[in-house]
mmCIF file of C-alpha atoms and ligand atoms in Angstrom:
data_model
loop_
_atom_site.group_PDB
_atom_site.id
_atom_site.type_symbol
_atom_site.label_atom_id
_atom_site.label_comp_id
_atom_site.label_asym_id
_atom_site.label_seq_id
_atom_site.Cartn_x
_atom_site.Cartn_y
_atom_site.Cartn_z
ATOM 1 C CA MET R 12 33.596 41.400 -34.710
ATOM 2 C CA LYS R 13 35.067 38.799 -36.095
ATOM 3 C CA ASP R 14 34.145 37.117 -39.272
ATOM 4 C CA TYR R 15 33.485 33.104 -38.882
ATOM 5 C CA TYR R 16 34.172 30.255 -40.689
ATOM 6 C CA ILE R 17 31.808 27.014 -41.186
ATOM 7 C CA LEU R 18 32.976 24.129 -42.564
ATOM 8 C CA ALA R 19 30.108 21.923 -43.851
ATOM 9 C CA ILE R 20 29.563 18.467 -45.298
ATOM 10 C CA GLU R 21 26.147 16.881 -46.947
ATOM 11 C CA THR R 22 25.849 13.267 -47.494
ATOM 12 C CA SER R 23 22.332 12.367 -46.662
ATOM 13 C CA CYS R 24 20.942 10.232 -49.586
ATOM 14 C CA ASP R 25 22.621 10.856 -53.224
ATOM 15 C CA GLU R 26 24.562 14.493 -53.661
ATOM 16 C CA THR R 27 28.257 14.309 -51.865
ATOM 17 C CA SER R 28 28.214 18.558 -50.925
ATOM 18 C CA VAL R 29 30.429 20.328 -49.493
ATOM 19 C CA SER R 30 30.217 24.187 -48.256
ATOM 20 C CA LEU R 31 32.006 26.807 -47.203
ATOM 21 C CA VAL R 32 30.379 29.243 -45.625
ATOM 22 C CA LYS R 33 30.792 32.684 -44.141
ATOM 23 C CA ASN R 34 29.512 34.638 -41.177
ATOM 24 C CA GLY R 35 25.785 32.619 -41.699
ATOM 25 C CA ASN R 36 24.729 33.906 -44.908
ATOM 26 C CA GLN R 37 27.640 34.411 -47.440
ATOM 27 C CA ASP R 38 28.581 31.773 -49.487
ATOM 28 C CA LEU R 39 32.067 30.835 -50.054
ATOM 29 C CA LYS R 40 32.117 27.906 -52.307
ATOM 30 C CA THR R 41 30.027 24.818 -52.669
ATOM 31 C CA VAL R 42 31.124 22.171 -54.560
ATOM 32 C CA THR R 43 28.174 19.227 -55.195
ATOM 33 C CA PHE R 44 28.687 16.375 -56.337
ATOM 34 C CA SER R 45 25.198 14.670 -57.615
ATOM 35 C CA GLN R 46 24.695 10.605 -58.365
ATOM 36 C CA MET R 47 21.517 11.438 -60.204
ATOM 37 C CA ASP R 48 22.730 10.426 -63.657
ATOM 38 C CA ILE R 49 23.976 6.734 -61.744
ATOM 39 C CA HIS R 50 20.972 6.199 -59.460
ATOM 40 C CA LYS R 51 18.998 6.734 -63.210
ATOM 41 C CA LEU R 52 19.765 3.364 -64.155
ATOM 42 C CA TYR R 53 17.767 1.787 -61.423
ATOM 43 C CA GLY R 54 14.844 3.359 -61.252
ATOM 44 C CA GLY R 55 15.751 5.542 -57.963
ATOM 45 C CA VAL R 56 18.819 5.714 -54.903
ATOM 46 C CA VAL R 57 20.048 2.922 -54.243
ATOM 47 C CA PRO R 58 21.610 3.058 -50.868
ATOM 48 C CA GLU R 59 24.520 0.738 -51.254
ATOM 49 C CA ILE R 60 25.483 2.238 -54.125
ATOM 50 C CA ALA R 61 25.534 5.783 -52.561
ATOM 51 C CA SER R 62 27.261 5.417 -49.951
ATOM 52 C CA ARG R 63 30.220 3.602 -51.710
ATOM 53 C CA ASN R 64 30.387 7.084 -53.754
ATOM 54 C CA HIS R 65 30.212 9.033 -51.563
ATOM 55 C CA LEU R 66 33.346 7.413 -50.269
ATOM 56 C CA GLU R 67 34.951 7.885 -53.366
ATOM 57 C CA LYS R 68 34.110 11.629 -53.907
ATOM 58 C CA ILE R 69 34.207 12.931 -50.184
ATOM 59 C CA THR R 70 37.470 13.866 -50.423
ATOM 60 C CA LEU R 71 37.587 15.351 -53.700
ATOM 61 C CA VAL R 72 34.875 17.246 -52.893
ATOM 62 C CA LEU R 73 36.414 18.731 -49.710
ATOM 63 C CA GLU R 74 39.991 19.302 -51.521
ATOM 64 C CA GLU R 75 37.886 21.434 -53.794
ATOM 65 C CA VAL R 76 36.766 23.726 -51.735
ATOM 66 C CA ILE R 77 39.395 24.080 -49.938
ATOM 67 C CA LEU R 78 41.764 25.277 -52.378
ATOM 68 C CA SER R 79 39.440 27.275 -54.523
ATOM 69 C CA SER R 80 38.771 29.246 -51.155
ATOM 70 C CA GLY R 81 41.956 30.546 -50.511
ATOM 71 C CA LEU R 82 41.395 29.620 -47.019
ATOM 72 C CA LYS R 83 43.562 26.465 -44.890
ATOM 73 C CA LEU R 84 41.602 24.399 -42.586
ATOM 74 C CA LYS R 85 43.388 25.859 -39.455
ATOM 75 C CA ASP R 86 41.180 29.648 -40.199
ATOM 76 C CA ILE R 87 38.415 27.356 -40.007
ATOM 77 C CA ASP R 88 36.431 27.986 -36.851
ATOM 78 C CA ALA R 89 33.800 25.233 -36.876
ATOM 79 C CA ILE R 90 32.896 21.954 -38.874
ATOM 80 C CA ALA R 91 29.263 21.091 -39.622
ATOM 81 C CA VAL R 92 27.584 17.903 -40.840
ATOM 82 C CA THR R 93 24.632 16.376 -41.691
ATOM 83 C CA TYR R 94 24.097 14.076 -39.146
ATOM 84 C CA GLY R 95 20.403 12.125 -40.354
ATOM 85 C CA PRO R 96 17.980 12.197 -40.845
ATOM 86 C CA GLY R 97 19.076 10.115 -44.336
ATOM 87 C CA LEU R 98 19.993 6.965 -45.408
ATOM 88 C CA ILE R 99 22.483 5.620 -42.468
ATOM 89 C CA GLY R 100 25.789 4.615 -45.252
ATOM 90 C CA SER R 101 25.307 8.286 -47.183
ATOM 91 C CA LEU R 102 25.155 9.695 -43.692
ATOM 92 C CA LEU R 103 28.519 7.861 -42.320
ATOM 93 C CA ILE R 104 30.330 8.798 -45.616
ATOM 94 C CA GLY R 105 30.350 12.715 -44.036
ATOM 95 C CA VAL R 106 30.580 12.284 -39.972
ATOM 96 C CA GLN R 107 32.977 10.073 -40.703
ATOM 97 C CA ALA R 108 35.429 12.785 -42.790
ATOM 98 C CA ALA R 109 33.898 15.867 -41.040
ATOM 99 C CA LYS R 110 34.780 13.312 -37.295
ATOM 100 C CA THR R 111 38.135 13.316 -38.578
ATOM 101 C CA LEU R 112 38.801 16.465 -39.730
ATOM 102 C CA ALA R 113 37.368 18.066 -35.969
ATOM 103 C CA PHE R 114 40.172 15.611 -34.655
ATOM 104 C CA ILE R 115 42.498 16.353 -36.505
ATOM 105 C CA TYR R 116 42.016 20.220 -36.427
ATOM 106 C CA GLN R 117 40.515 20.516 -33.019
ATOM 107 C CA LYS R 118 37.838 22.197 -34.284
ATOM 108 C CA PRO R 119 34.588 21.839 -33.275
ATOM 109 C CA LEU R 120 31.813 19.233 -34.846
ATOM 110 C CA LEU R 121 28.300 20.433 -34.708
ATOM 111 C CA GLY R 122 26.223 17.563 -36.607
ATOM 112 C CA ILE R 123 22.309 19.154 -37.880
ATOM 113 C CA HIS R 124 19.475 18.126 -38.221
ATOM 114 C CA HIS R 125 18.797 17.662 -42.559
ATOM 115 C CA LEU R 126 15.552 19.616 -42.545
ATOM 116 C CA ALA R 127 16.884 22.084 -40.487
ATOM 117 C CA GLY R 128 19.242 23.027 -43.095
ATOM 118 C CA HIS R 129 16.190 22.765 -46.134
ATOM 119 C CA ILE R 130 14.585 25.588 -43.606
ATOM 120 C CA TYR R 131 17.654 27.650 -43.098
ATOM 121 C CA ALA R 132 18.166 27.234 -46.986
ATOM 122 C CA GLY R 133 15.554 30.529 -46.725
ATOM 123 C CA ARG R 134 18.306 32.311 -44.029
ATOM 124 C CA LEU R 135 21.098 32.318 -46.652
ATOM 125 C CA GLU R 136 19.204 35.720 -48.846
ATOM 126 C CA ASN R 137 16.714 36.921 -46.067
ATOM 127 C CA GLU R 138 16.035 37.463 -42.424
ATOM 128 C CA PHE R 139 13.875 35.307 -40.573
ATOM 129 C CA LYS R 140 11.149 37.240 -38.710
ATOM 130 C CA PHE R 141 9.377 34.871 -36.147
ATOM 131 C CA PRO R 142 7.130 33.216 -35.732
ATOM 132 C CA LEU R 143 7.146 31.273 -39.445
ATOM 133 C CA ILE R 144 5.930 28.246 -39.974
ATOM 134 C CA ALA R 145 8.778 26.206 -42.599
ATOM 135 C CA LEU R 146 6.856 24.030 -45.178
ATOM 136 C CA VAL R 147 9.643 21.196 -45.896
ATOM 137 C CA VAL R 148 9.226 19.470 -49.428
ATOM 138 C CA SER R 149 11.283 16.517 -50.143
ATOM 139 C CA GLY R 150 12.011 13.498 -51.281
ATOM 140 C CA GLY R 151 11.803 12.452 -48.008
ATOM 141 C CA HIS R 152 9.415 14.884 -45.919
ATOM 142 C CA THR R 153 6.269 16.563 -46.131
ATOM 143 C CA GLU R 154 6.071 18.885 -43.066
ATOM 144 C CA PHE R 155 4.911 21.874 -41.159
ATOM 145 C CA ILE R 156 7.326 23.344 -38.685
ATOM 146 C CA TYR R 157 7.093 26.187 -36.049
ATOM 147 C CA MET R 158 9.800 28.576 -34.933
ATOM 148 C CA ASP R 159 8.611 31.056 -32.408
ATOM 149 C CA GLN R 160 12.798 31.759 -32.464
ATOM 150 C CA ASP R 161 16.526 30.973 -34.088
ATOM 151 C CA TYR R 162 17.216 27.036 -33.494
ATOM 152 C CA HIS R 163 13.490 26.027 -32.263
ATOM 153 C CA PHE R 164 11.455 23.906 -33.980
ATOM 154 C CA LEU R 165 8.083 22.311 -33.164
ATOM 155 C CA LYS R 166 6.841 20.487 -35.783
ATOM 156 C CA ILE R 167 2.957 20.672 -36.006
ATOM 157 C CA GLY R 168 2.100 18.403 -38.927
ATOM 158 C CA GLY R 169 3.318 15.829 -41.386
ATOM 159 C CA THR R 170 3.152 13.294 -43.832
ATOM 160 C CA LEU R 171 1.946 9.645 -42.520
ATOM 161 C CA ASP R 172 2.781 7.729 -45.237
ATOM 162 C CA ASP R 173 5.135 8.654 -48.842
ATOM 163 C CA ALA R 174 6.660 11.755 -48.643
ATOM 164 C CA ILE R 175 5.752 14.878 -51.684
ATOM 165 C CA GLY R 176 8.725 14.595 -53.354
ATOM 166 C CA GLU R 177 8.509 10.134 -53.529
ATOM 167 C CA THR R 178 4.989 10.684 -54.901
ATOM 168 C CA TYR R 179 5.790 12.574 -57.328
ATOM 169 C CA ASP R 180 9.314 10.197 -58.362
ATOM 170 C CA LYS R 181 6.758 7.109 -58.143
ATOM 171 C CA VAL R 182 4.307 7.950 -60.545
ATOM 172 C CA ALA R 183 7.015 9.635 -62.637
ATOM 173 C CA ARG R 184 8.666 5.728 -62.589
ATOM 174 C CA MET R 185 4.749 4.168 -63.337
ATOM 175 C CA ILE R 186 4.733 6.634 -66.819
ATOM 176 C CA GLY R 187 8.354 5.777 -68.359
ATOM 177 C CA ILE R 188 9.783 8.597 -66.236
ATOM 178 C CA PRO R 189 13.701 8.811 -65.426
ATOM 179 C CA TYR R 190 13.935 9.391 -61.949
ATOM 180 C CA PRO R 191 14.051 12.089 -60.597
ATOM 181 C CA GLY R 192 10.803 12.922 -61.748
ATOM 182 C CA GLY R 193 9.144 15.579 -59.878
ATOM 183 C CA PRO R 194 11.421 18.532 -62.180
ATOM 184 C CA ILE R 195 9.956 16.430 -65.043
ATOM 185 C CA ILE R 196 6.168 16.241 -64.140
ATOM 186 C CA ASP R 197 6.446 19.594 -63.184
ATOM 187 C CA SER R 198 7.096 20.746 -66.593
ATOM 188 C CA LEU R 199 4.031 18.782 -67.982
ATOM 189 C CA ALA R 200 1.964 19.613 -65.695
ATOM 190 C CA THR R 201 1.840 22.609 -68.000
ATOM 191 C CA LEU R 202 1.412 21.322 -71.245
ATOM 192 C CA GLY R 203 -1.777 19.486 -70.198
ATOM 193 C CA GLN R 204 -5.015 19.855 -68.946
ATOM 194 C CA ASP R 205 -7.270 18.015 -65.806
ATOM 195 C CA THR R 206 -8.577 15.214 -67.287
ATOM 196 C CA TYR R 207 -8.343 12.384 -65.274
ATOM 197 C CA ASP R 208 -10.750 11.828 -61.943
ATOM 198 C CA LEU R 209 -7.856 11.795 -59.097
ATOM 199 C CA PRO R 210 -8.988 11.534 -55.230
ATOM 200 C CA LEU R 211 -7.749 14.477 -53.238
ATOM 201 C CA PRO R 212 -5.474 12.970 -50.622
ATOM 202 C CA LEU R 213 -6.031 13.920 -47.202
ATOM 203 C CA ASP R 214 -8.534 16.409 -47.542
ATOM 204 C CA ASP R 215 -9.198 17.472 -44.011
ATOM 205 C CA ASP R 216 -8.866 19.996 -41.693
ATOM 206 C CA SER R 217 -4.985 18.095 -39.812
ATOM 207 C CA PHE R 218 -1.893 19.323 -41.063
ATOM 208 C CA ASN R 219 -0.878 16.160 -41.801
ATOM 209 C CA PHE R 220 -0.040 14.723 -45.273
ATOM 210 C CA SER R 221 -1.340 11.697 -46.706
ATOM 211 C CA PHE R 222 -0.124 9.980 -50.512
ATOM 212 C CA SER R 223 -0.340 6.854 -50.398
ATOM 213 C CA GLY R 224 -3.631 6.985 -51.605
ATOM 214 C CA LEU R 225 -3.384 9.200 -54.619
ATOM 215 C CA LYS R 226 -0.676 7.165 -55.979
ATOM 216 C CA SER R 227 -2.429 3.918 -55.600
ATOM 217 C CA ALA R 228 -5.269 5.607 -57.490
ATOM 218 C CA VAL R 229 -2.690 7.106 -60.123
ATOM 219 C CA ALA R 230 -1.559 2.920 -60.672
ATOM 220 C CA ASN R 231 -5.095 1.632 -60.524
ATOM 221 C CA LEU R 232 -5.976 4.450 -63.448
ATOM 222 C CA ILE R 233 -3.022 3.915 -65.476
ATOM 223 C CA ASN R 234 -4.080 -0.079 -65.601
ATOM 224 C CA GLN R 235 -7.594 0.410 -65.892
ATOM 225 C CA GLU R 236 -6.676 2.881 -69.357
ATOM 226 C CA ARG R 237 -4.569 0.207 -70.999
ATOM 227 C CA LYS R 238 -6.882 -2.454 -69.927
ATOM 228 C CA LYS R 239 -9.401 -0.863 -72.665
ATOM 229 C CA GLY R 240 -6.294 -0.282 -74.286
ATOM 230 C CA PHE R 241 -5.775 3.721 -74.433
ATOM 231 C CA ASP R 242 -2.659 4.888 -73.778
ATOM 232 C CA ILE R 243 -2.048 7.379 -70.605
ATOM 233 C CA ARG R 244 -2.019 11.188 -72.021
ATOM 234 C CA LYS R 245 1.338 11.763 -69.293
ATOM 235 C CA GLU R 246 1.033 16.057 -69.606
ATOM 236 C CA ASP R 247 -2.657 15.105 -68.608
ATOM 237 C CA LEU R 248 -1.613 12.514 -65.642
ATOM 238 C CA ALA R 249 0.703 15.503 -64.911
ATOM 239 C CA THR R 250 -1.677 18.277 -65.437
ATOM 240 C CA SER R 251 -4.132 15.896 -62.753
ATOM 241 C CA PHE R 252 -1.753 14.994 -60.559
ATOM 242 C CA GLN R 253 0.157 17.958 -60.235
ATOM 243 C CA ASN R 254 -3.934 19.685 -58.974
ATOM 244 C CA ARG R 255 -4.908 17.573 -56.595
ATOM 245 C CA VAL R 256 -1.249 18.030 -54.512
ATOM 246 C CA ILE R 257 -0.304 21.169 -55.015
ATOM 247 C CA THR R 258 -4.691 21.491 -53.970
ATOM 248 C CA VAL R 259 -4.398 20.260 -50.321
ATOM 249 C CA LEU R 260 -0.626 21.638 -49.705
ATOM 250 C CA ILE R 261 -2.399 25.242 -50.570
ATOM 251 C CA LYS R 262 -5.488 24.720 -48.731
ATOM 252 C CA LYS R 263 -3.393 22.797 -45.576
ATOM 253 C CA THR R 264 -0.571 25.904 -45.337
ATOM 254 C CA ARG R 265 -3.672 28.881 -45.598
ATOM 255 C CA HIS R 266 -5.164 26.984 -42.207
ATOM 256 C CA ALA R 267 -1.351 26.925 -41.203
ATOM 257 C CA LEU R 268 -1.042 30.325 -41.157
ATOM 258 C CA THR R 269 -4.168 31.744 -40.312
ATOM 259 C CA GLU R 270 -4.198 29.281 -37.037
ATOM 260 C CA TYR R 271 -0.712 30.332 -35.992
ATOM 261 C CA LYS R 272 -0.996 33.520 -36.822
ATOM 262 C CA VAL R 273 2.419 33.850 -38.247
ATOM 263 C CA LYS R 274 4.735 36.656 -39.663
ATOM 264 C CA GLN R 275 6.525 34.411 -42.583
ATOM 265 C CA LEU R 276 6.329 31.515 -44.350
ATOM 266 C CA VAL R 277 9.121 29.596 -45.399
ATOM 267 C CA LEU R 278 9.434 27.379 -48.094
ATOM 268 C CA GLY R 279 12.248 23.940 -48.314
ATOM 269 C CA GLY R 280 13.778 21.240 -49.553
ATOM 270 C CA GLY R 281 13.498 20.248 -53.049
ATOM 271 C CA VAL R 282 9.730 20.053 -54.341
ATOM 272 C CA ALA R 283 10.365 24.108 -52.854
ATOM 273 C CA ALA R 284 12.130 23.797 -56.726
ATOM 274 C CA ASN R 285 8.507 22.874 -58.106
ATOM 275 C CA LYS R 286 7.157 26.194 -60.478
ATOM 276 C CA ARG R 287 3.522 26.434 -59.696
ATOM 277 C CA LEU R 288 4.140 25.537 -56.089
ATOM 278 C CA ARG R 289 6.019 28.229 -55.621
ATOM 279 C CA LEU R 290 3.075 30.571 -57.757
ATOM 280 C CA GLU R 291 -0.014 28.952 -55.558
ATOM 281 C CA LEU R 292 2.314 30.280 -52.497
ATOM 282 C CA THR R 293 2.738 33.543 -53.722
ATOM 283 C CA LYS R 294 -0.791 34.197 -54.406
ATOM 284 C CA LEU R 295 -1.808 32.752 -50.406
ATOM 285 C CA CYS R 296 0.712 34.785 -49.200
ATOM 286 C CA GLN R 297 0.216 38.310 -50.280
ATOM 287 C CA GLN R 298 -3.569 37.268 -50.059
ATOM 288 C CA LEU R 299 -2.925 36.578 -46.162
ATOM 289 C CA LYS R 300 -0.309 39.065 -45.976
ATOM 290 C CA VAL R 301 2.528 36.858 -44.961
ATOM 291 C CA GLU R 302 5.952 37.552 -46.684
ATOM 292 C CA LEU R 303 7.341 33.716 -48.164
ATOM 293 C CA LEU R 304 10.549 33.583 -48.160
ATOM 294 C CA LEU R 305 11.739 31.216 -51.502
ATOM 295 C CA PRO R 306 14.876 30.087 -51.744
ATOM 296 C CA SER R 307 16.771 30.054 -55.108
ATOM 297 C CA ILE R 308 16.648 26.529 -57.146
ATOM 298 C CA LYS R 309 20.300 25.935 -56.384
ATOM 299 C CA TYR R 310 19.299 25.812 -52.501
ATOM 300 C CA CYS R 311 15.848 24.062 -52.899
ATOM 301 C CA THR R 312 17.665 20.620 -53.660
ATOM 302 C CA ASP R 313 20.145 18.428 -50.961
ATOM 303 C CA ASN R 314 22.999 21.183 -50.360
ATOM 304 C CA ALA R 315 25.723 21.763 -47.750
ATOM 305 C CA THR R 316 25.681 25.289 -47.939
ATOM 306 C CA MET R 317 22.004 25.343 -45.747
ATOM 307 C CA ILE R 318 24.040 22.884 -42.952
ATOM 308 C CA GLY R 319 26.843 25.906 -42.543
ATOM 309 C CA VAL R 320 23.451 28.770 -42.275
ATOM 310 C CA VAL R 321 22.012 26.691 -40.278
ATOM 311 C CA ALA R 322 25.438 25.710 -37.676
ATOM 312 C CA TYR R 323 26.331 28.983 -37.386
ATOM 313 C CA TYR R 324 22.264 29.975 -35.242
ATOM 314 C CA GLY R 325 22.492 27.230 -34.166
ATOM 315 C CA LEU R 326 25.971 27.655 -32.275
ATOM 316 C CA LYS R 327 24.063 31.124 -30.986
ATOM 317 C CA ASN R 328 21.132 28.702 -29.859
ATOM 318 C CA ASN R 329 22.574 26.241 -27.036
ATOM 319 C CA LEU R 330 24.547 24.133 -30.592
ATOM 320 C CA LYS R 331 27.473 22.430 -29.130
ATOM 321 C CA ASP R 332 30.767 20.722 -30.065
ATOM 322 C CA ASN R 333 29.632 17.129 -29.990
ATOM 323 C CA PRO R 334 33.164 14.855 -30.466
ATOM 324 C CA ASN R 335 31.402 11.664 -30.351
ATOM 325 C CA LEU R 336 28.215 12.297 -33.067
ATOM 326 C CA ASP R 337 26.240 9.158 -34.571
ATOM 327 C CA VAL R 338 24.202 8.740 -37.881
ATOM 328 C CA CYS R 339 20.809 8.733 -37.510
ATOM 329 C CA SER R 340 18.412 7.720 -40.364
ATOM 330 C CA THR R 341 14.828 8.702 -38.822
ATOM 331 C CA GLU R 342 15.377 11.232 -35.757
ATOM 332 C CA ASN R 343 12.868 14.238 -35.708
ATOM 333 C CA LEU R 344 13.509 17.792 -35.680
ATOM 334 C CA GLU R 345 11.658 18.806 -31.930
ATOM 335 C CA SER R 346 14.277 21.481 -30.050
HETATM 336 O O1 LIG T 408 15.963 18.072 -51.109
HETATM 337 P P1 LIG T 408 16.221 16.785 -51.667
HETATM 338 O O2 LIG T 408 16.972 17.561 -52.762
HETATM 339 O O3 LIG T 408 16.062 15.476 -51.202
HETATM 340 C C1 LIG T 408 15.766 15.187 -50.198
HETATM 341 O O4 LIG T 408 16.458 15.398 -48.906
HETATM 342 O O5 LIG T 408 15.238 14.337 -50.306
HETATM 343 O O6 LIG T 408 14.859 16.455 -52.969
HETATM 344 C C2 LIG T 408 14.420 15.676 -53.424
HETATM 345 C C3 LIG T 408 13.375 15.594 -54.041
HETATM 346 C C4 LIG T 408 12.953 14.436 -55.668
HETATM 347 O O7 LIG T 408 11.742 14.264 -55.046
HETATM 348 C C5 LIG T 408 12.721 15.517 -56.672
HETATM 349 O O8 LIG T 408 11.658 14.893 -57.676
HETATM 350 C C6 LIG T 408 11.852 16.898 -56.168
HETATM 351 O O9 LIG T 408 12.683 16.856 -55.043
HETATM 352 N N1 LIG T 408 11.467 17.632 -57.018
HETATM 353 C C7 LIG T 408 10.800 18.330 -57.288
HETATM 354 C C8 LIG T 408 11.257 19.280 -57.998
HETATM 355 N N2 LIG T 408 12.241 19.291 -58.513
HETATM 356 C C9 LIG T 408 13.192 18.387 -56.986
HETATM 357 N N3 LIG T 408 9.519 17.563 -57.286
HETATM 358 C C10 LIG T 408 8.729 18.532 -58.267
HETATM 359 N N4 LIG T 408 8.832 19.690 -58.766
HETATM 360 C C11 LIG T 408 10.111 19.790 -58.626
HETATM 361 N N5 LIG T 408 10.475 21.256 -60.013
HETATM 362 ZN ZN1 LIG T 409 17.097 16.910 -48.625
#
């Protein structure tokens, strides 16, 4: 069978990423320019600055991938790009670059949903076995997605307010940890004790999440401690906070895995890099005899490789060339 090359572009938030993916499972070359250090100065991603930086970097990143791959743009079979959800100004840069290349080189243009990308990051190094449940935990999402075949997504639960990564970052900011605070909270949590009294967020039988109450509880706790003249013990707060989040995640995942009787659990998204979450899910899946797919750390946070992977399997499952592709900031992943 002929080899199939997809050039993929991802610019939904603050990473300008381009990848060349062969046959849906070989990452030939990925270049990602992270704007993290720029946004750190502001305590979070500033949309206008993000899109301006994508604009500055996109051609350089594209050029680096193509030049180092030894391929020519005319040899590529399709161009895939994240069309949403994400920051509109950021998405527009990637989609416009992809549209331009697709038009000039007369290639199919494939619009990819960002969450499908996070799920298919797990497909790079492993086969999918259906039915499966994907748990997508990122800066913008916390969702359970059920799949009974490739490129068919059914949302069975999601966050009602803040996403999990966003909550980590906001709690981190409250205790003076720079953006993105998630990985630092994860590390600090290994050093502290669970001494702070915090609530379990939406501890019910649904497959939904709600993290805003826990976030407010942390803010109140910090204020009360300061009023009493106490400093917050960052390690203990990180441990107490992370324990609540992981407890609820594991409880709901156990419920979802048993209710839907799936063969695999696929973890995806930036928070999939969380050491404690990986450990607890490994234990849970061993107990329930469900295979767990954990993406390598470099494929957890935003990257274009995952976009190239999902495009390949999408193409085999009704994903069509869309030369008039438009961006979308909020669309649900359903098909
Ligand atoms: O998937 P991603 O790169 O971007 C979105 O699609 O949102 O996820 C970024 C998020 C940030 O909120 C970051 O703090 C979080 O992932 N994150 C972590 C860890 N590593 C990254 N959160 C908790 N523990 C980690 N180890
Ligand atoms: Zn993401």
